[in-house]
């Protein structure tokens, strides 16, 4: 009986302690914190860090997932964790499965990959910092795929891959922009810059022909051929209508194509000249055979030209030797100056040039503009990381991708898709800073080309990643074929 009474007494003493509101609140807070911690451990932990005020990528050690959340055994749990850790060796996703084009821009203090003042192989118009651009944040952004990592560009590795080979860019001045970017990226690994030279002694200046730079120590050349339409542009045939000043022969590739076909790496681009203003409105119509197609649209003509390019690659290029790529269209960012303001800039900059919209009581008429009628981008200093999907930007991409997809199951020419990632980089253009130390007139800004170092370096990083992946696949296929041949002889 005494035992029972003592037990009851102890119980009521303990219960009485809980009546102390201070002890109870401390206990409750501790319990809630412990519960919150346990719950958090079951979720993916993916932090974005702030670096110098910019959003960056979290260190790899901050990205993890608790393996047992799926109820797997230890071995598979460890695999699941490894699948979700970002590491430079790209082990978190196989190379063949990695989609390099779906991702985001992240701030990276280790960028840029070179300094413009150390590279004499770029046109003065692309040297924005040396031309007086006051900010340099546009050089600090790195493209990060969502589900894997790209290999970091290694100039020595690329040069070794190109030893005794030719790499050729063919296209418009945006292709030239990318070509000069690669020259700077590769030259950063060469101490003796005099060992890099143009084979004909020509300087890097804007001209109508081609330029070939040799890296003497590696006996390789990095070449650029100007061909803004990729197909032949010339006089109209006899009997053509009077308004036809010249024609684009959409069924015949550019005359200099005989100089490219034996290259080891070919990179094409086109699109910026395939506009109504630069073709039909200027008196340039489209020709097939000896007939001028007066009713052919720009879109149809562009498609025919890409089909011509693909047929040429199939018939003229040894694709077992030559890697062939098409770099997709790089959007421009011309915007009317009256649309650029702290309040209305974001929305105005995201709408197509032919839209009319009232934003914050400011009328944005013809917000796109262009280089000759007041288009501007000089106030853009940060990427638009939430740029909307704009179908108008994808017309060129869809045409090229459609031709490549319909051609064969394994097209000989591969797409390097830079369209959406470039759409986000409204901050990367020369704008006013392309005419030396004196700013350009406010109404003559360059919002189509790109500062170097800058966005074209990322295009080349993507090219590098795709090139290495293709080399790896080709090597494995070659080894497999060799082994099959050996077994066949047994």
Short mmCIF file of C-alpha atoms in Angstrom, two decimals:
data_model
loop_
_atom_site.label_atom_id
_atom_site.label_comp_id
_atom_site.label_asym_id
_atom_site.label_seq_id
_atom_site.Cartn_x
_atom_site.Cartn_y
_atom_site.Cartn_z
CA UNK A 1 0.00 0.00 0.00
CA UNK A 2 2.82 2.36 0.87
CA UNK A 3 4.50 1.44 -2.37
CA UNK A 4 1.43 2.43 -4.38
CA UNK A 5 1.12 5.71 -2.48
CA UNK A 6 4.78 6.50 -3.09
CA UNK A 7 4.38 5.78 -6.79
CA UNK A 8 1.41 8.09 -7.03
CA UNK A 9 3.30 10.76 -5.15
CA UNK A 10 6.25 10.55 -7.55
CA UNK A 11 3.90 10.80 -10.52
CA UNK A 12 2.24 13.97 -9.24
CA UNK A 13 5.64 15.51 -8.45
CA UNK A 14 6.72 14.98 -12.06
CA UNK A 15 3.42 16.31 -13.32
CA UNK A 16 3.82 19.37 -11.15
CA UNK A 17 7.17 20.14 -12.77
CA UNK A 18 5.42 20.46 -16.12
CA UNK A 19 3.30 23.20 -14.68
CA UNK A 20 6.44 25.35 -14.70
CA UNK A 21 5.86 27.30 -17.92
CA UNK A 22 9.55 28.06 -18.42
CA UNK A 23 10.66 24.43 -18.34
CA UNK A 24 7.72 23.40 -20.49
CA UNK A 25 8.47 26.00 -23.21
CA UNK A 26 12.16 25.06 -23.34
CA UNK A 27 11.28 21.40 -23.66
CA UNK A 28 8.76 22.11 -26.38
CA UNK A 29 11.15 24.27 -28.39
CA UNK A 30 13.85 21.60 -28.13
CA UNK A 31 11.39 18.94 -29.28
CA UNK A 32 10.24 21.04 -32.26
CA UNK A 33 13.81 21.82 -33.33
CA UNK A 34 14.75 18.15 -33.14
CA UNK A 35 11.71 17.20 -35.18
CA UNK A 36 12.46 19.89 -37.80
CA UNK A 37 16.06 18.70 -38.11
CA UNK A 38 14.95 15.12 -38.65
CA UNK A 39 12.42 16.16 -41.28
CA UNK A 40 14.98 18.27 -43.13
CA UNK A 41 17.35 15.35 -43.36
CA UNK A 42 14.84 13.56 -45.58
CA UNK A 43 14.79 16.28 -48.22
CA UNK A 44 17.15 17.38 -50.92
CA UNK A 45 19.37 20.13 -49.61
CA UNK A 46 20.40 22.43 -52.40
CA UNK A 47 21.62 25.86 -51.33
CA UNK A 48 22.40 28.83 -53.51
CA UNK A 49 25.17 30.95 -52.08
CA UNK A 50 25.67 34.66 -52.52
CA UNK A 51 29.01 35.65 -53.92
CA UNK A 52 29.65 39.38 -54.14
CA UNK A 53 25.94 39.94 -54.24
CA UNK A 54 25.35 37.47 -57.05
CA UNK A 55 23.65 34.15 -56.83
CA UNK A 56 26.10 31.30 -57.20
CA UNK A 57 26.24 27.55 -57.10
CA UNK A 58 26.46 25.74 -53.81
CA UNK A 59 29.61 23.79 -53.04
CA UNK A 60 29.30 20.09 -53.78
CA UNK A 61 29.41 19.15 -50.11
CA UNK A 62 26.14 21.06 -49.58
CA UNK A 63 24.25 18.95 -52.09
CA UNK A 64 23.14 15.59 -50.82
CA UNK A 65 20.21 13.29 -50.44
CA UNK A 66 19.56 10.73 -47.72
CA UNK A 67 19.75 7.39 -49.47
CA UNK A 68 17.33 5.50 -47.29
CA UNK A 69 14.48 7.84 -48.25
CA UNK A 70 13.79 5.40 -51.09
CA UNK A 71 14.07 2.38 -48.88
CA UNK A 72 17.00 0.95 -50.84
CA UNK A 73 19.83 -1.15 -49.50
CA UNK A 74 23.17 0.38 -48.55
CA UNK A 75 24.77 -0.18 -51.91
CA UNK A 76 21.99 1.45 -53.92
CA UNK A 77 21.67 4.22 -51.35
CA UNK A 78 25.31 5.10 -51.80
CA UNK A 79 24.72 5.14 -55.55
CA UNK A 80 21.77 7.50 -55.13
CA UNK A 81 23.90 9.89 -53.09
CA UNK A 82 26.67 9.85 -55.68
CA UNK A 83 24.10 10.52 -58.39
CA UNK A 84 23.24 13.81 -56.72
CA UNK A 85 26.68 15.20 -55.92
CA UNK A 86 28.16 17.71 -58.36
CA UNK A 87 31.76 16.77 -59.04
CA UNK A 88 34.09 17.94 -61.76
CA UNK A 89 34.73 14.45 -63.06
CA UNK A 90 31.11 14.29 -64.25
CA UNK A 91 30.53 10.89 -62.62
CA UNK A 92 27.05 11.85 -61.50
CA UNK A 93 25.62 11.16 -64.97
CA UNK A 94 27.06 9.25 -67.89
CA UNK A 95 28.46 11.36 -70.70
CA UNK A 96 26.02 9.97 -73.26
CA UNK A 97 23.01 10.94 -71.12
CA UNK A 98 24.19 14.42 -70.12
CA UNK A 99 22.11 17.23 -71.61
CA UNK A 100 24.51 20.14 -71.53
CA UNK A 101 21.92 22.61 -72.83
CA UNK A 102 19.45 22.46 -69.94
CA UNK A 103 20.91 24.39 -67.05
CA UNK A 104 21.48 27.79 -65.50
CA UNK A 105 24.04 30.55 -65.27
CA UNK A 106 25.97 30.57 -62.00
CA UNK A 107 28.45 33.08 -60.63
CA UNK A 108 32.03 31.80 -60.67
CA UNK A 109 34.95 33.84 -59.34
CA UNK A 110 37.42 31.67 -61.29
CA UNK A 111 36.15 33.15 -64.55
CA UNK A 112 36.96 34.47 -67.11
CA UNK A 113 39.19 31.85 -68.74
CA UNK A 114 41.56 34.52 -70.10
CA UNK A 115 42.17 38.26 -69.94
CA UNK A 116 41.44 40.29 -73.07
CA UNK A 117 44.60 42.35 -72.64
CA UNK A 118 46.63 39.13 -72.88
CA UNK A 119 45.01 38.10 -76.16
CA UNK A 120 45.96 39.90 -79.34
CA UNK A 121 43.83 37.59 -81.46
CA UNK A 122 40.47 39.33 -81.09
CA UNK A 123 39.02 42.23 -83.01
CA UNK A 124 39.12 45.59 -81.25
CA UNK A 125 35.34 45.77 -81.36
CA UNK A 126 35.04 42.82 -78.97
CA UNK A 127 37.46 44.18 -76.33
CA UNK A 128 34.79 45.82 -74.23
CA UNK A 129 36.81 46.32 -71.03
CA UNK A 130 39.70 47.87 -72.91
CA UNK A 131 37.23 50.04 -74.79
CA UNK A 132 35.97 51.54 -71.55
CA UNK A 133 33.12 49.33 -70.39
CA UNK A 134 32.95 50.14 -66.65
CA UNK A 135 31.64 46.80 -65.35
CA UNK A 136 33.16 43.34 -65.68
CA UNK A 137 30.51 41.16 -64.02
CA UNK A 138 29.44 39.78 -67.42
CA UNK A 139 32.73 37.82 -67.48
CA UNK A 140 31.98 35.97 -64.21
CA UNK A 141 29.09 33.77 -65.26
CA UNK A 142 29.49 30.06 -65.97
CA UNK A 143 26.95 27.74 -67.59
CA UNK A 144 25.99 24.86 -65.28
CA UNK A 145 23.91 21.96 -66.69
CA UNK A 146 21.09 20.84 -64.39
CA UNK A 147 21.90 17.16 -64.09
CA UNK A 148 25.61 16.88 -64.74
CA UNK A 149 28.81 18.88 -65.06
CA UNK A 150 30.63 19.94 -68.18
CA UNK A 151 34.36 19.26 -68.26
CA UNK A 152 36.24 22.48 -67.56
CA UNK A 153 37.90 23.79 -70.68
CA UNK A 154 41.56 22.79 -70.82
CA UNK A 155 43.43 24.56 -73.61
CA UNK A 156 46.34 22.13 -73.56
CA UNK A 157 44.04 19.14 -73.87
CA UNK A 158 42.18 20.75 -76.77
CA UNK A 159 45.40 21.68 -78.53
CA UNK A 160 46.68 18.14 -78.15
CA UNK A 161 43.43 16.85 -79.64
CA UNK A 162 43.95 19.25 -82.56
CA UNK A 163 47.61 18.41 -83.16
CA UNK A 164 48.24 18.21 -86.93
CA UNK A 165 44.57 19.04 -87.59
CA UNK A 166 42.31 21.80 -88.92
CA UNK A 167 39.37 23.33 -87.05
CA UNK A 168 37.18 25.54 -89.23
CA UNK A 169 34.36 27.97 -88.47
CA UNK A 170 32.04 28.87 -91.36
CA UNK A 171 29.33 31.49 -91.05
CA UNK A 172 28.53 35.11 -90.28
CA UNK A 173 30.22 37.64 -87.99
CA UNK A 174 28.75 35.97 -84.90
CA UNK A 175 30.61 32.85 -85.99
CA UNK A 176 33.71 35.01 -86.31
CA UNK A 177 33.05 36.20 -82.75
CA UNK A 178 33.14 32.56 -81.60
CA UNK A 179 36.25 31.83 -83.67
CA UNK A 180 38.15 34.70 -82.05
CA UNK A 181 36.98 33.47 -78.64
CA UNK A 182 38.55 30.07 -79.29
CA UNK A 183 41.79 31.70 -80.47
CA UNK A 184 42.01 33.52 -77.13
CA UNK A 185 41.07 30.42 -75.12
CA UNK A 186 43.71 28.28 -76.83
CA UNK A 187 46.42 30.96 -76.87
CA UNK A 188 46.17 31.23 -73.07
CA UNK A 189 48.14 27.96 -72.90
CA UNK A 190 50.91 29.17 -75.24
CA UNK A 191 53.71 31.17 -73.52
CA UNK A 192 55.29 32.23 -76.82
CA UNK A 193 52.51 34.13 -78.59
CA UNK A 194 54.73 34.70 -81.62
CA UNK A 195 54.32 31.00 -82.39
CA UNK A 196 50.69 31.76 -83.29
CA UNK A 197 50.32 33.58 -86.59
CA UNK A 198 48.04 34.15 -89.57
CA UNK A 199 49.44 32.05 -92.41
CA UNK A 200 49.04 34.81 -95.02
CA UNK A 201 50.23 37.59 -92.73
CA UNK A 202 46.77 39.19 -92.54
CA UNK A 203 45.76 41.13 -89.41
CA UNK A 204 42.55 40.39 -87.50
CA UNK A 205 40.29 43.03 -88.96
CA UNK A 206 36.83 42.85 -90.43
CA UNK A 207 37.04 41.80 -94.07
CA UNK A 208 35.18 39.75 -96.65
CA UNK A 209 37.39 36.68 -96.92
CA UNK A 210 38.95 34.16 -94.57
CA UNK A 211 41.64 33.97 -91.91
CA UNK A 212 43.80 31.01 -90.92
CA UNK A 213 45.80 31.03 -87.69
CA UNK A 214 48.46 28.40 -87.15
CA UNK A 215 49.62 27.18 -83.74
CA UNK A 216 53.16 26.28 -84.70
CA UNK A 217 53.98 24.05 -81.71
CA UNK A 218 50.95 21.85 -82.45
CA UNK A 219 50.94 22.19 -86.23
CA UNK A 220 47.21 22.91 -86.16
CA UNK A 221 45.14 25.68 -87.71
CA UNK A 222 42.05 27.50 -86.41
CA UNK A 223 40.26 28.97 -89.43
CA UNK A 224 37.33 31.26 -90.22
CA UNK A 225 35.51 31.54 -93.55
CA UNK A 226 32.97 34.29 -94.01
CA UNK A 227 29.75 32.85 -95.45
CA UNK A 228 26.79 34.63 -93.82
CA UNK A 229 24.19 32.70 -95.87
CA UNK A 230 26.25 29.48 -96.30
CA UNK A 231 24.95 29.31 -99.89
CA UNK A 232 26.05 31.16 -103.03
CA UNK A 233 25.07 34.81 -103.33
CA UNK A 234 25.36 36.29 -106.82
CA UNK A 235 23.84 38.03 -109.78
CA UNK A 236 20.36 36.99 -110.93
CA UNK A 237 19.96 34.89 -114.08
CA UNK A 238 19.06 36.52 -117.38
CA UNK A 239 15.42 37.48 -117.61
CA UNK A 240 14.88 37.90 -113.87
CA UNK A 241 12.34 40.55 -112.76
CA UNK A 242 13.68 44.08 -112.46
CA UNK A 243 13.37 44.23 -108.66
CA UNK A 244 15.77 41.28 -108.28
CA UNK A 245 19.18 42.82 -107.59
CA UNK A 246 20.87 39.56 -106.65
CA UNK A 247 19.92 36.04 -105.58
CA UNK A 248 20.74 33.39 -103.04
CA UNK A 249 21.14 30.01 -104.71
CA UNK A 250 19.65 27.90 -101.97
CA UNK A 251 20.61 24.68 -103.78
CA UNK A 252 24.33 25.43 -104.03
CA UNK A 253 26.79 25.77 -101.15
CA UNK A 254 29.19 28.72 -100.92
CA UNK A 255 32.06 28.70 -103.43
CA UNK A 256 34.76 28.41 -100.75
CA UNK A 257 33.29 25.09 -99.56
CA UNK A 258 36.02 23.21 -101.41
CA UNK A 259 38.47 24.74 -98.92
CA UNK A 260 36.59 23.45 -95.86
CA UNK A 261 35.65 19.91 -96.75
CA UNK A 262 38.91 18.31 -95.62
CA UNK A 263 38.90 19.96 -92.20
CA UNK A 264 38.96 17.75 -89.10
CA UNK A 265 36.38 19.84 -87.22
CA UNK A 266 33.72 21.96 -88.95
CA UNK A 267 31.46 24.41 -87.10
CA UNK A 268 28.70 26.13 -89.07
CA UNK A 269 26.35 28.92 -88.09
CA UNK A 270 23.77 31.02 -89.89
CA UNK A 271 20.63 33.00 -89.21
CA UNK A 272 21.44 36.65 -88.58
CA UNK A 273 21.39 37.46 -92.30
CA UNK A 274 18.31 35.35 -92.96
CA UNK A 275 15.85 38.17 -92.38
CA UNK A 276 13.33 39.96 -94.58
CA UNK A 277 15.33 43.20 -94.32
CA UNK A 278 18.58 41.63 -95.49
CA UNK A 279 17.01 39.59 -98.28
CA UNK A 280 13.74 40.44 -100.02
CA UNK A 281 13.48 44.06 -98.85
CA UNK A 282 17.04 44.61 -100.12
CA UNK A 283 16.25 43.09 -103.51
CA UNK A 284 17.74 39.68 -102.71
CA UNK A 285 15.49 36.82 -103.82
CA UNK A 286 15.95 33.06 -103.84
CA UNK A 287 17.02 30.90 -106.74
CA UNK A 288 16.87 27.17 -107.47
CA UNK A 289 18.56 26.03 -110.65
CA UNK A 290 18.06 28.86 -113.14
CA UNK A 291 14.71 29.92 -111.72
CA UNK A 292 14.14 32.80 -109.30
CA UNK A 293 11.46 31.82 -106.79
CA UNK A 294 9.68 35.14 -106.36
CA UNK A 295 7.15 33.76 -103.89
CA UNK A 296 9.57 31.77 -101.72
CA UNK A 297 9.58 32.97 -98.10
CA UNK A 298 12.70 33.61 -96.06
CA UNK A 299 11.83 30.68 -93.77
CA UNK A 300 11.46 28.26 -96.70
CA UNK A 301 14.68 29.50 -98.29
CA UNK A 302 16.58 29.08 -95.04
CA UNK A 303 15.28 25.52 -94.72
CA UNK A 304 16.36 24.73 -98.30
CA UNK A 305 19.83 26.12 -97.59
CA UNK A 306 20.22 23.87 -94.52
CA UNK A 307 19.05 20.88 -96.57
CA UNK A 308 21.70 21.80 -99.13
CA UNK A 309 24.32 21.95 -96.38
CA UNK A 310 23.34 18.52 -95.05
CA UNK A 311 23.47 16.97 -98.54
CA UNK A 312 26.90 18.54 -99.09
CA UNK A 313 28.19 17.08 -95.82
CA UNK A 314 26.88 13.64 -96.84
CA UNK A 315 28.42 13.75 -100.28
CA UNK A 316 31.62 15.73 -99.79
CA UNK A 317 32.79 15.23 -96.21
CA UNK A 318 34.37 12.11 -94.79
CA UNK A 319 32.45 12.06 -91.51
CA UNK A 320 34.60 9.23 -90.15
CA UNK A 321 37.44 11.77 -90.15
CA UNK A 322 35.60 15.08 -89.75
CA UNK A 323 33.40 16.11 -86.82
CA UNK A 324 30.64 18.42 -88.07
CA UNK A 325 28.58 20.77 -85.86
CA UNK A 326 25.97 23.46 -86.34
CA UNK A 327 25.93 26.12 -83.63
CA UNK A 328 22.37 27.34 -83.20
CA UNK A 329 21.12 30.91 -83.47
CA UNK A 330 22.32 33.40 -80.85
CA UNK A 331 19.54 35.90 -79.99
CA UNK A 332 20.18 39.64 -80.16
CA UNK A 333 19.05 42.10 -77.47
CA UNK A 334 18.30 45.40 -79.20
CA UNK A 335 15.73 47.35 -77.22
CA UNK A 336 14.40 50.86 -77.66
CA UNK A 337 16.00 53.24 -75.17
CA UNK A 338 12.64 54.63 -74.08
CA UNK A 339 11.81 51.14 -72.86
CA UNK A 340 14.82 50.78 -70.62
CA UNK A 341 14.16 52.10 -67.14
CA UNK A 342 14.50 50.75 -63.59
CA UNK A 343 10.76 50.07 -63.46
CA UNK A 344 9.90 48.80 -66.91
CA UNK A 345 13.18 47.33 -68.14
CA UNK A 346 12.57 43.72 -67.16
CA UNK A 347 9.26 43.32 -68.94
CA UNK A 348 10.15 45.48 -71.91
CA UNK A 349 13.32 43.52 -72.48
CA UNK A 350 11.43 40.25 -72.57
CA UNK A 351 8.89 41.05 -75.27
CA UNK A 352 9.35 40.61 -79.04
CA UNK A 353 10.29 43.68 -81.04
CA UNK A 354 6.98 43.97 -82.85
CA UNK A 355 4.77 43.91 -79.76
CA UNK A 356 3.21 47.03 -78.28
CA UNK A 357 2.76 47.04 -74.52
CA UNK A 358 2.03 49.53 -71.77
CA UNK A 359 4.31 48.89 -68.82
CA UNK A 360 4.13 50.97 -65.65
CA UNK A 361 2.41 53.77 -67.61
CA UNK A 362 5.29 53.81 -70.10
CA UNK A 363 4.43 52.95 -73.70
CA UNK A 364 6.93 50.49 -75.19
CA UNK A 365 6.49 50.79 -78.92
CA UNK A 366 8.63 48.62 -81.21
CA UNK A 367 10.74 47.73 -78.20
CA UNK A 368 13.24 45.69 -80.18
CA UNK A 369 14.77 48.27 -82.48
CA UNK A 370 18.05 47.35 -84.18
CA UNK A 371 21.54 48.72 -84.71
CA UNK A 372 20.42 51.48 -87.05
CA UNK A 373 17.22 52.77 -85.43
CA UNK A 374 17.97 53.29 -81.78
CA UNK A 375 18.21 49.77 -80.34
CA UNK A 376 20.06 49.76 -77.01
CA UNK A 377 21.54 47.42 -74.42
CA UNK A 378 24.06 49.66 -72.64
CA UNK A 379 22.27 49.58 -69.28
CA UNK A 380 22.25 45.79 -69.07
CA UNK A 381 24.77 44.55 -66.50
CA UNK A 382 23.19 41.29 -65.27
CA UNK A 383 21.75 38.24 -67.01
CA UNK A 384 18.01 37.70 -67.21
CA UNK A 385 18.01 34.40 -65.33
CA UNK A 386 14.24 34.13 -65.68
CA UNK A 387 14.00 34.99 -69.38
CA UNK A 388 10.71 33.68 -70.78
CA UNK A 389 10.57 31.10 -73.51
CA UNK A 390 10.11 33.18 -76.68
CA UNK A 391 9.02 31.12 -79.70
CA UNK A 392 10.18 33.92 -82.03
CA UNK A 393 13.74 33.25 -80.89
CA UNK A 394 13.48 29.59 -81.87
CA UNK A 395 12.46 29.87 -85.53
CA UNK A 396 16.00 29.37 -86.83
CA UNK A 397 16.70 26.64 -84.28
CA UNK A 398 13.51 24.74 -85.13
CA UNK A 399 14.26 24.84 -88.84
CA UNK A 400 17.81 23.52 -88.44
CA UNK A 401 16.82 20.95 -85.84
CA UNK A 402 13.92 19.79 -88.02
CA UNK A 403 16.20 19.25 -91.03
CA UNK A 404 18.80 17.39 -88.96
CA UNK A 405 16.17 15.25 -87.22
CA UNK A 406 14.42 14.27 -90.45
CA UNK A 407 17.59 13.61 -92.40
CA UNK A 408 18.76 10.36 -90.79
CA UNK A 409 18.47 8.58 -87.48
CA UNK A 410 22.12 9.39 -86.79
CA UNK A 411 22.76 12.75 -88.48
CA UNK A 412 26.30 13.42 -89.62
CA UNK A 413 26.00 17.00 -88.39
CA UNK A 414 25.27 17.62 -84.70
CA UNK A 415 23.59 20.63 -83.16
CA UNK A 416 25.29 22.73 -80.48
CA UNK A 417 22.26 24.42 -78.96
CA UNK A 418 23.13 27.82 -77.47
CA UNK A 419 19.85 29.62 -78.17
CA UNK A 420 18.11 29.70 -74.79
CA UNK A 421 21.23 30.09 -72.66
CA UNK A 422 22.26 33.01 -74.88
CA UNK A 423 18.80 34.57 -74.70
CA UNK A 424 19.42 35.08 -70.97
CA UNK A 425 22.65 37.02 -71.52
CA UNK A 426 21.43 40.50 -72.42
CA UNK A 427 24.40 41.83 -70.43
CA UNK A 428 27.10 40.42 -72.70
CA UNK A 429 27.08 42.76 -75.72
CA UNK A 430 29.57 45.52 -76.59
CA UNK A 431 26.73 48.09 -76.68
CA UNK A 432 28.64 51.42 -76.70
CA UNK A 433 32.10 49.91 -76.23
CA UNK A 434 33.22 48.72 -79.66
CA UNK A 435 34.91 51.79 -81.12
CA UNK A 436 38.07 52.01 -79.06
CA UNK A 437 38.24 54.25 -76.01
CA UNK A 438 35.59 56.58 -77.42
CA UNK A 439 32.02 55.33 -76.83
CA UNK A 440 29.85 54.84 -79.87
CA UNK A 441 26.91 57.17 -80.52
CA UNK A 442 23.95 56.25 -78.34
CA UNK A 443 21.84 55.39 -81.40
CA UNK A 444 24.46 53.05 -82.92
CA UNK A 445 24.89 50.38 -80.27
CA UNK A 446 26.04 46.81 -80.92
CA UNK A 447 23.63 44.40 -79.23
CA UNK A 448 24.21 41.44 -81.53
CA UNK A 449 27.94 40.71 -81.20
CA UNK A 450 29.55 39.75 -77.89
CA UNK A 451 32.28 41.03 -75.61
CA UNK A 452 35.39 38.88 -75.22
CA UNK A 453 35.92 37.30 -72.82
CA UNK A 454 32.23 36.54 -72.53
CA UNK A 455 29.33 34.48 -73.82
CA UNK A 456 31.06 32.98 -76.92
CA UNK A 457 33.55 31.34 -74.54
CA UNK A 458 30.62 29.32 -73.21
CA UNK A 459 29.68 28.27 -76.73
CA UNK A 460 33.21 26.96 -77.13
CA UNK A 461 33.08 25.24 -73.76
CA UNK A 462 29.96 23.43 -74.96
CA UNK A 463 31.71 22.58 -78.22
CA UNK A 464 34.66 21.26 -76.21
CA UNK A 465 32.39 19.08 -74.06
CA UNK A 466 30.49 17.69 -77.06
CA UNK A 467 33.72 17.15 -78.97
CA UNK A 468 35.31 15.21 -76.10
CA UNK A 469 32.16 13.13 -75.70
CA UNK A 470 32.10 12.29 -79.40
CA UNK A 471 35.79 11.40 -79.33
CA UNK A 472 35.16 9.10 -76.37
CA UNK A 473 32.23 7.38 -78.10
CA UNK A 474 34.20 6.99 -81.34
CA UNK A 475 37.12 5.51 -79.43
CA UNK A 476 34.92 2.95 -77.71
CA UNK A 477 33.19 2.04 -80.97
CA UNK A 478 36.55 1.63 -82.67
CA UNK A 479 37.81 -0.59 -79.87
CA UNK A 480 34.63 -2.66 -79.97
CA UNK A 481 34.83 -3.05 -83.74
CA UNK A 482 38.47 -4.08 -83.45
CA UNK A 483 37.66 -6.70 -80.84
CA UNK A 484 34.77 -8.02 -82.94
CA UNK A 485 37.14 -8.35 -85.87
CA UNK A 486 39.60 -10.33 -83.77
CA UNK A 487 36.92 -12.67 -82.51
CA UNK A 488 35.65 -13.12 -86.06
CA UNK A 489 38.99 -14.53 -87.08
CA UNK A 490 38.99 -17.21 -84.37
#
